[in-house]
CSV table of C-alpha atoms and ligand atoms in Angstrom, one decimal:
chain,number,residue,atom,x,y,z
A,1,UNK,CA,44.1,-16.1,14.0
A,2,UNK,CA,41.4,-18.8,14.3
A,3,UNK,CA,37.6,-18.3,14.1
A,4,UNK,CA,35.6,-17.7,17.2
A,5,UNK,CA,31.9,-18.2,17.8
A,6,UNK,CA,29.7,-17.0,20.6
A,7,UNK,CA,25.9,-17.0,21.4
A,8,UNK,CA,23.4,-15.1,23.5
A,9,UNK,CA,19.9,-16.3,24.3
A,10,UNK,CA,16.5,-14.6,24.0
A,11,UNK,CA,14.7,-13.5,27.2
A,12,UNK,CA,11.3,-13.0,28.6
A,13,UNK,CA,10.3,-10.8,31.5
A,14,UNK,CA,8.2,-12.8,33.9
A,15,UNK,CA,7.2,-9.9,36.2
A,16,UNK,CA,7.8,-6.2,36.6
A,17,UNK,CA,8.2,-4.7,33.1
A,18,UNK,CA,7.7,-1.0,32.8
A,19,UNK,CA,7.7,-0.5,36.6
A,20,UNK,CA,11.4,-1.6,36.5
A,21,UNK,CA,12.2,1.6,34.5
A,22,UNK,CA,11.0,3.5,37.7
A,23,UNK,CA,13.2,1.6,40.1
A,24,UNK,CA,10.9,-1.3,41.0
A,25,UNK,CA,12.2,-4.9,40.9
A,26,UNK,CA,11.6,-7.2,37.9
A,27,UNK,CA,12.2,-10.9,37.1
A,28,UNK,CA,13.5,-12.1,33.8
A,29,UNK,CA,14.7,-15.5,32.5
A,30,UNK,CA,16.7,-16.5,29.4
A,31,UNK,CA,15.0,-18.4,26.6
A,32,UNK,CA,17.7,-20.7,25.3
A,33,UNK,CA,15.5,-22.2,22.6
A,34,UNK,CA,16.0,-19.0,20.5
A,35,UNK,CA,19.4,-17.4,20.3
A,36,UNK,CA,21.7,-15.0,18.4
A,37,UNK,CA,25.1,-16.2,17.3
A,38,UNK,CA,28.1,-14.5,16.0
A,39,UNK,CA,31.2,-16.0,14.3
A,40,UNK,CA,34.3,-14.1,13.7
A,41,UNK,CA,36.7,-15.3,10.9
A,42,UNK,CA,40.0,-13.9,9.8
A,43,UNK,CA,40.1,-12.0,6.4
A,44,UNK,CA,43.1,-11.0,4.2
A,45,UNK,CA,45.1,-8.0,5.2
A,46,UNK,CA,43.5,-4.5,4.7
A,47,UNK,CA,39.9,-6.0,4.5
A,48,UNK,CA,38.9,-4.1,7.6
A,49,UNK,CA,36.0,-5.4,9.8
A,50,UNK,CA,32.8,-6.4,8.1
A,51,UNK,CA,29.6,-7.4,9.8
A,52,UNK,CA,27.2,-9.6,7.8
A,53,UNK,CA,23.9,-11.2,8.5
A,54,UNK,CA,21.5,-12.9,6.1
A,55,UNK,CA,18.8,-13.3,8.7
A,56,UNK,CA,18.9,-9.6,9.4
A,57,UNK,CA,19.6,-8.8,5.7
A,58,UNK,CA,22.6,-6.6,6.2
A,59,UNK,CA,26.3,-6.2,5.4
A,60,UNK,CA,28.2,-3.3,7.1
A,61,UNK,CA,31.8,-2.2,6.9
A,62,UNK,CA,33.1,-0.7,10.2
A,63,UNK,CA,34.5,2.2,8.3
A,64,UNK,CA,31.3,3.1,6.5
A,65,UNK,CA,28.3,2.7,8.8
A,66,UNK,CA,29.5,4.4,12.0
A,67,UNK,CA,26.1,4.9,13.5
A,68,UNK,CA,24.6,1.5,13.0
A,69,UNK,CA,24.0,-0.3,16.4
A,70,UNK,CA,26.1,-3.3,15.4
A,71,UNK,CA,29.0,-1.2,14.2
A,72,UNK,CA,28.8,0.8,17.4
A,73,UNK,CA,28.9,-2.5,19.4
A,74,UNK,CA,32.0,-3.6,17.6
A,75,UNK,CA,33.6,-0.2,18.1
A,76,UNK,CA,32.9,-0.2,21.8
A,77,UNK,CA,34.6,-3.6,22.0
A,78,UNK,CA,37.7,-2.4,20.3
A,79,UNK,CA,37.8,0.8,22.5
A,80,UNK,CA,37.4,-1.3,25.6
A,81,UNK,CA,40.1,-3.7,24.7
A,82,UNK,CA,42.3,-0.9,23.2
A,83,UNK,CA,42.7,-3.0,20.0
A,84,UNK,CA,42.9,-1.7,16.4
A,85,UNK,CA,40.3,-2.7,13.8
A,86,UNK,CA,41.0,-6.3,12.8
A,87,UNK,CA,40.8,-7.7,9.3
A,88,UNK,CA,37.8,-10.0,9.9
A,89,UNK,CA,34.3,-11.0,9.0
A,90,UNK,CA,31.6,-11.2,11.7
A,91,UNK,CA,28.7,-13.3,10.6
A,92,UNK,CA,25.5,-12.9,12.7
A,93,UNK,CA,22.5,-15.3,12.8
A,94,UNK,CA,19.5,-15.0,15.0
A,95,UNK,CA,16.4,-17.1,15.6
A,96,UNK,CA,15.0,-14.6,18.1
A,97,UNK,CA,11.9,-12.9,16.7
A,98,UNK,CA,12.4,-9.2,16.2
A,99,UNK,CA,10.2,-6.7,18.0
A,100,UNK,CA,8.5,-9.4,20.1
A,101,UNK,CA,9.8,-8.4,23.6
A,102,UNK,CA,12.3,-11.3,23.5
A,103,UNK,CA,15.4,-9.2,23.6
A,104,UNK,CA,16.5,-9.7,20.1
A,105,UNK,CA,18.5,-6.4,19.8
A,106,UNK,CA,20.3,-7.0,23.1
A,107,UNK,CA,21.1,-10.6,22.2
A,108,UNK,CA,22.5,-9.8,18.8
A,109,UNK,CA,24.8,-7.1,20.3
A,110,UNK,CA,25.8,-9.4,23.1
A,111,UNK,CA,26.7,-12.3,20.7
A,112,UNK,CA,28.7,-9.9,18.6
A,113,UNK,CA,30.6,-8.4,21.5
A,114,UNK,CA,31.2,-11.8,23.0
A,115,UNK,CA,32.5,-13.2,19.8
A,116,UNK,CA,34.7,-10.3,18.8
A,117,UNK,CA,36.3,-10.0,22.3
A,118,UNK,CA,36.9,-13.7,22.3
A,119,UNK,CA,38.4,-13.6,18.9
A,120,UNK,CA,40.8,-10.9,20.1
A,121,UNK,CA,41.8,-13.1,23.0
A,122,UNK,CA,40.0,-11.2,25.8
A,123,UNK,CA,36.5,-12.6,26.2
A,124,UNK,CA,34.4,-10.1,28.2
A,125,UNK,CA,32.8,-11.3,31.4
A,126,UNK,CA,29.0,-11.0,31.8
A,127,UNK,CA,29.2,-7.7,33.8
A,128,UNK,CA,31.4,-6.0,31.3
A,129,UNK,CA,29.5,-7.4,28.4
A,130,UNK,CA,26.2,-6.3,29.9
A,131,UNK,CA,27.5,-2.7,30.5
A,132,UNK,CA,28.6,-2.5,26.9
A,133,UNK,CA,25.3,-3.8,25.5
A,134,UNK,CA,23.5,-1.3,27.8
A,135,UNK,CA,25.1,1.5,25.8
A,136,UNK,CA,23.5,0.0,22.7
A,137,UNK,CA,20.1,-0.4,24.4
A,138,UNK,CA,20.3,3.4,25.1
A,139,UNK,CA,20.5,4.0,21.4
A,140,UNK,CA,17.3,1.9,20.8
A,141,UNK,CA,15.3,3.5,23.6
A,142,UNK,CA,16.5,6.4,25.7
A,143,UNK,CA,15.7,5.2,29.2
A,144,UNK,CA,16.2,1.4,29.3
A,145,UNK,CA,16.2,-0.1,32.8
A,146,UNK,CA,19.0,-2.5,31.8
A,147,UNK,CA,17.1,-5.7,32.5
A,148,UNK,CA,17.3,-6.9,28.9
A,149,UNK,CA,21.0,-6.6,28.5
A,150,UNK,CA,21.5,-8.1,32.0
A,151,UNK,CA,19.5,-11.3,31.4
A,152,UNK,CA,20.9,-12.0,27.9
A,153,UNK,CA,24.5,-11.4,29.0
A,154,UNK,CA,24.2,-13.4,32.3
A,155,UNK,CA,22.1,-16.2,30.6
A,156,UNK,CA,20.5,-17.0,34.0
A,157,UNK,CA,17.2,-16.0,35.8
A,158,UNK,CA,17.7,-12.5,37.1
A,159,UNK,CA,16.1,-10.4,39.8
A,160,UNK,CA,16.8,-6.9,38.7
A,161,UNK,CA,16.6,-3.5,40.3
A,162,UNK,CA,17.8,-0.6,38.2
A,163,UNK,CA,21.3,0.8,39.2
A,164,UNK,CA,22.1,-2.1,41.5
A,165,UNK,CA,24.1,-5.3,40.7
A,166,UNK,CA,21.8,-8.0,39.3
A,167,UNK,CA,20.9,-10.9,41.6
A,168,UNK,CA,20.7,-14.3,40.0
A,169,UNK,CA,17.8,-16.3,41.5
A,170,UNK,CA,17.1,-20.0,41.8
A,171,UNK,CA,14.1,-21.7,40.3
A,172,UNK,CA,12.9,-24.1,43.1
A,173,UNK,CA,10.8,-26.2,40.8
A,174,UNK,CA,10.8,-26.0,36.9
A,175,UNK,CA,7.6,-24.8,35.3
A,176,UNK,CA,6.2,-24.7,31.8
A,177,UNK,CA,5.5,-21.5,29.9
A,178,UNK,CA,4.1,-20.9,26.5
A,179,UNK,CA,5.3,-17.7,24.8
A,180,UNK,CA,2.7,-16.7,22.2
A,181,UNK,CA,3.3,-14.1,19.6
A,182,UNK,CA,0.4,-11.7,18.8
A,183,UNK,CA,2.1,-11.0,15.4
A,184,UNK,CA,2.0,-7.3,16.2
A,185,UNK,CA,5.4,-5.5,16.6
A,186,UNK,CA,6.2,-4.4,20.2
A,187,UNK,CA,8.2,-1.2,19.8
A,188,UNK,CA,9.7,-0.8,23.3
A,189,UNK,CA,10.6,2.8,22.9
A,190,UNK,CA,7.0,3.7,21.9
A,191,UNK,CA,5.5,1.7,24.8
A,192,UNK,CA,8.0,3.1,27.3
A,193,UNK,CA,7.5,6.7,26.0
A,194,UNK,CA,3.7,6.4,26.3
A,195,UNK,CA,4.0,5.2,29.9
A,196,UNK,CA,6.3,8.1,30.6
A,197,UNK,CA,3.9,10.7,29.3
A,198,UNK,CA,1.0,9.2,31.3
A,199,UNK,CA,3.2,9.1,34.5
A,200,UNK,CA,4.2,12.7,33.9
A,201,UNK,CA,0.6,13.8,33.7
A,202,UNK,CA,-0.6,11.7,36.8
A,203,UNK,CA,2.6,11.0,38.8
A,204,UNK,CA,0.9,9.9,42.0
A,205,UNK,CA,-1.4,7.4,40.3
A,206,UNK,CA,1.3,5.9,38.2
A,207,UNK,CA,3.9,5.7,41.0
A,208,UNK,CA,1.4,3.8,43.1
A,209,UNK,CA,0.7,1.4,40.2
A,210,UNK,CA,4.4,0.8,39.7
A,211,UNK,CA,4.8,0.1,43.4
A,212,UNK,CA,2.0,-2.5,43.2
A,213,UNK,CA,3.8,-4.2,40.3
A,214,UNK,CA,7.1,-4.1,42.3
A,215,UNK,CA,5.3,-5.8,45.2
A,216,UNK,CA,4.1,-8.6,42.9
A,217,UNK,CA,7.6,-9.1,41.6
A,218,UNK,CA,8.9,-9.6,45.1
A,219,UNK,CA,6.2,-12.1,45.9
A,220,UNK,CA,6.8,-13.9,42.6
A,221,UNK,CA,10.5,-14.2,43.4
A,222,UNK,CA,9.7,-16.0,46.6
A,223,UNK,CA,7.1,-18.2,45.0
A,224,UNK,CA,9.5,-19.2,42.2
A,225,UNK,CA,12.4,-19.8,44.6
A,226,UNK,CA,10.4,-22.0,46.9
A,227,UNK,CA,8.8,-23.9,44.0
A,228,UNK,CA,5.3,-22.7,44.9
A,229,UNK,CA,4.0,-22.9,41.3
A,230,UNK,CA,0.4,-22.6,42.4
A,231,UNK,CA,1.1,-19.0,43.6
A,232,UNK,CA,2.8,-17.9,40.3
A,233,UNK,CA,-0.3,-18.0,38.1
A,234,UNK,CA,-2.5,-15.6,40.1
A,235,UNK,CA,0.5,-13.2,40.5
A,236,UNK,CA,0.9,-13.2,36.7
A,237,UNK,CA,-2.8,-12.4,36.3
A,238,UNK,CA,-2.6,-9.6,38.9
A,239,UNK,CA,0.5,-8.2,37.1
A,240,UNK,CA,-1.4,-8.2,33.8
A,241,UNK,CA,-4.3,-6.2,35.4
A,242,UNK,CA,-1.8,-3.5,36.4
A,243,UNK,CA,-0.2,-3.5,33.0
A,244,UNK,CA,-3.6,-2.9,31.5
A,245,UNK,CA,-4.1,0.0,33.8
A,246,UNK,CA,-0.8,1.6,32.8
A,247,UNK,CA,-2.0,1.3,29.2
A,248,UNK,CA,0.4,-1.2,27.6
A,249,UNK,CA,-2.1,-4.0,26.7
A,250,UNK,CA,-3.9,-4.3,23.4
A,251,UNK,CA,-6.9,-6.1,21.8
A,252,UNK,CA,-4.5,-8.7,20.3
A,253,UNK,CA,-2.9,-9.4,23.7
A,254,UNK,CA,-6.3,-9.6,25.4
A,255,UNK,CA,-7.6,-12.0,22.8
A,256,UNK,CA,-4.7,-14.4,23.4
A,257,UNK,CA,-5.1,-14.1,27.2
A,258,UNK,CA,-8.8,-14.9,27.1
A,259,UNK,CA,-8.3,-17.9,24.9
A,260,UNK,CA,-5.5,-19.3,27.1
A,261,UNK,CA,-7.6,-18.7,30.3
A,262,UNK,CA,-10.6,-20.5,28.8
A,263,UNK,CA,-8.3,-23.4,27.8
A,264,UNK,CA,-7.2,-23.8,31.4
A,265,UNK,CA,-4.1,-21.6,31.8
A,266,UNK,CA,-2.8,-21.1,35.4
A,267,UNK,CA,-1.8,-17.5,34.7
A,268,UNK,CA,-1.2,-15.1,31.8
A,269,UNK,CA,0.3,-11.8,31.0
A,270,UNK,CA,2.1,-9.8,28.3
A,271,UNK,CA,5.9,-9.8,28.5
A,272,UNK,CA,8.2,-6.9,27.6
A,273,UNK,CA,7.1,-3.6,26.2
A,274,UNK,CA,3.6,-4.7,25.3
A,275,UNK,CA,1.1,-3.0,22.9
A,276,UNK,CA,1.9,-6.1,20.7
A,277,UNK,CA,4.7,-8.6,21.2
A,278,UNK,CA,4.3,-11.8,23.2
A,279,UNK,CA,2.0,-13.1,25.9
A,280,UNK,CA,3.3,-15.6,28.4
A,281,UNK,CA,1.1,-18.4,29.7
A,282,UNK,CA,1.8,-20.6,32.7
A,283,UNK,CA,0.5,-24.1,31.9
A,284,UNK,CA,0.3,-27.4,33.6
A,285,UNK,CA,2.3,-29.9,31.5
A,286,UNK,CA,-0.8,-31.9,30.6
A,287,UNK,CA,-2.6,-28.8,29.3
A,288,UNK,CA,0.2,-27.2,27.1
A,289,UNK,CA,-1.1,-28.8,23.9
A,290,UNK,CA,-4.7,-27.8,24.5
A,291,UNK,CA,-3.7,-24.2,25.4
A,292,UNK,CA,-1.3,-24.0,22.4
A,293,UNK,CA,-4.1,-24.9,20.1
A,294,UNK,CA,-6.5,-22.4,21.7
A,295,UNK,CA,-3.8,-19.7,21.3
A,296,UNK,CA,-3.3,-20.6,17.6
A,297,UNK,CA,-7.1,-20.4,17.0
A,298,UNK,CA,-7.1,-17.0,18.7
A,299,UNK,CA,-4.4,-15.7,16.3
A,300,UNK,CA,-1.0,-16.5,17.8
A,301,UNK,CA,1.5,-16.5,14.9
A,302,UNK,CA,4.2,-18.4,16.9
A,303,UNK,CA,4.3,-20.4,20.1
A,304,UNK,CA,7.5,-21.2,21.9
A,305,UNK,CA,7.1,-23.8,24.7
A,306,UNK,CA,9.8,-23.4,27.3
A,307,UNK,CA,10.6,-25.0,30.6
A,308,UNK,CA,11.9,-22.4,33.1
A,309,UNK,CA,14.6,-24.0,35.2
B,1,MEV,C1,11.4,-4.2,27.8
B,1,MEV,O1,11.9,-5.6,27.5
B,1,MEV,C2,11.2,-4.0,29.3
B,1,MEV,C3,10.7,-2.6,29.7
B,1,MEV,O2,10.5,-2.7,31.1
B,1,MEV,C4,11.7,-1.6,29.3
B,1,MEV,C5,12.9,-1.6,30.1
B,1,MEV,O3,13.0,-2.2,31.2
B,1,MEV,O4,13.9,-0.9,29.7
B,1,MEV,C6,9.3,-2.3,29.1
């Protein structure tokens, strides 16, 4: 057998995080500048399947680490394809920051499943791959909407409503985003669990806030598809006000938002689970340097400049 390599990109949610868990629409796009990759190479007979990653600091044998998410990913692939455990080494690498709301866990699983299925001669299509990675997302946090696995597996901008087939949407006119890392881990399951508790104690209030976020996501889709970039910034800022009200912002996020706004950002919001993680900033091309510098001064530990196309 010959080696097989596959990749999956990082992702950011542009609009609708958290509300999407409760059935509202959300928009997410891949970030190809950061990615996970997996390479499968044949090994001598009776080696079994080994998963190794220096960037994630792990080495796992399929037979010995049955509950690890990456081993479960490999096992689901073998079950789906009705294939026995191959004698092979899967080497994983990832440049996607962990716990930053950039979909690192979903992308690593997607790259692994894509590479292993390709190596075995049956590459999974995006829908099957996404369904498989969704099973792994459920291990990480109990009630994922499915948006993260969808966008990393399709690798295209996605308009997503839970339990319905994803719609790929068109970006009418490319726009520049800065993705600025607060340096504080964003633990999605904690953020999602906190929102759930608050929703349970005040369901009417939270359901209304989720509906407002959903309305913004619908308007944002139209603005992005028609290339109306001027409308995108205010929608981001409104979405952030609602995220604040559902309790997923933080001092570090607010500090970056304030700095970006003072430096001339068109719109700013957190992206993903929140509490920490990344802030996304819509910036006119001529202001990206100035805003990046302001974000760094305000404590951003990493800035990724991406053109959404
Ligand atoms: C996490 O990237 C996005 C959340 O909306 C959770 C989910 O959709 O499962 C916070």
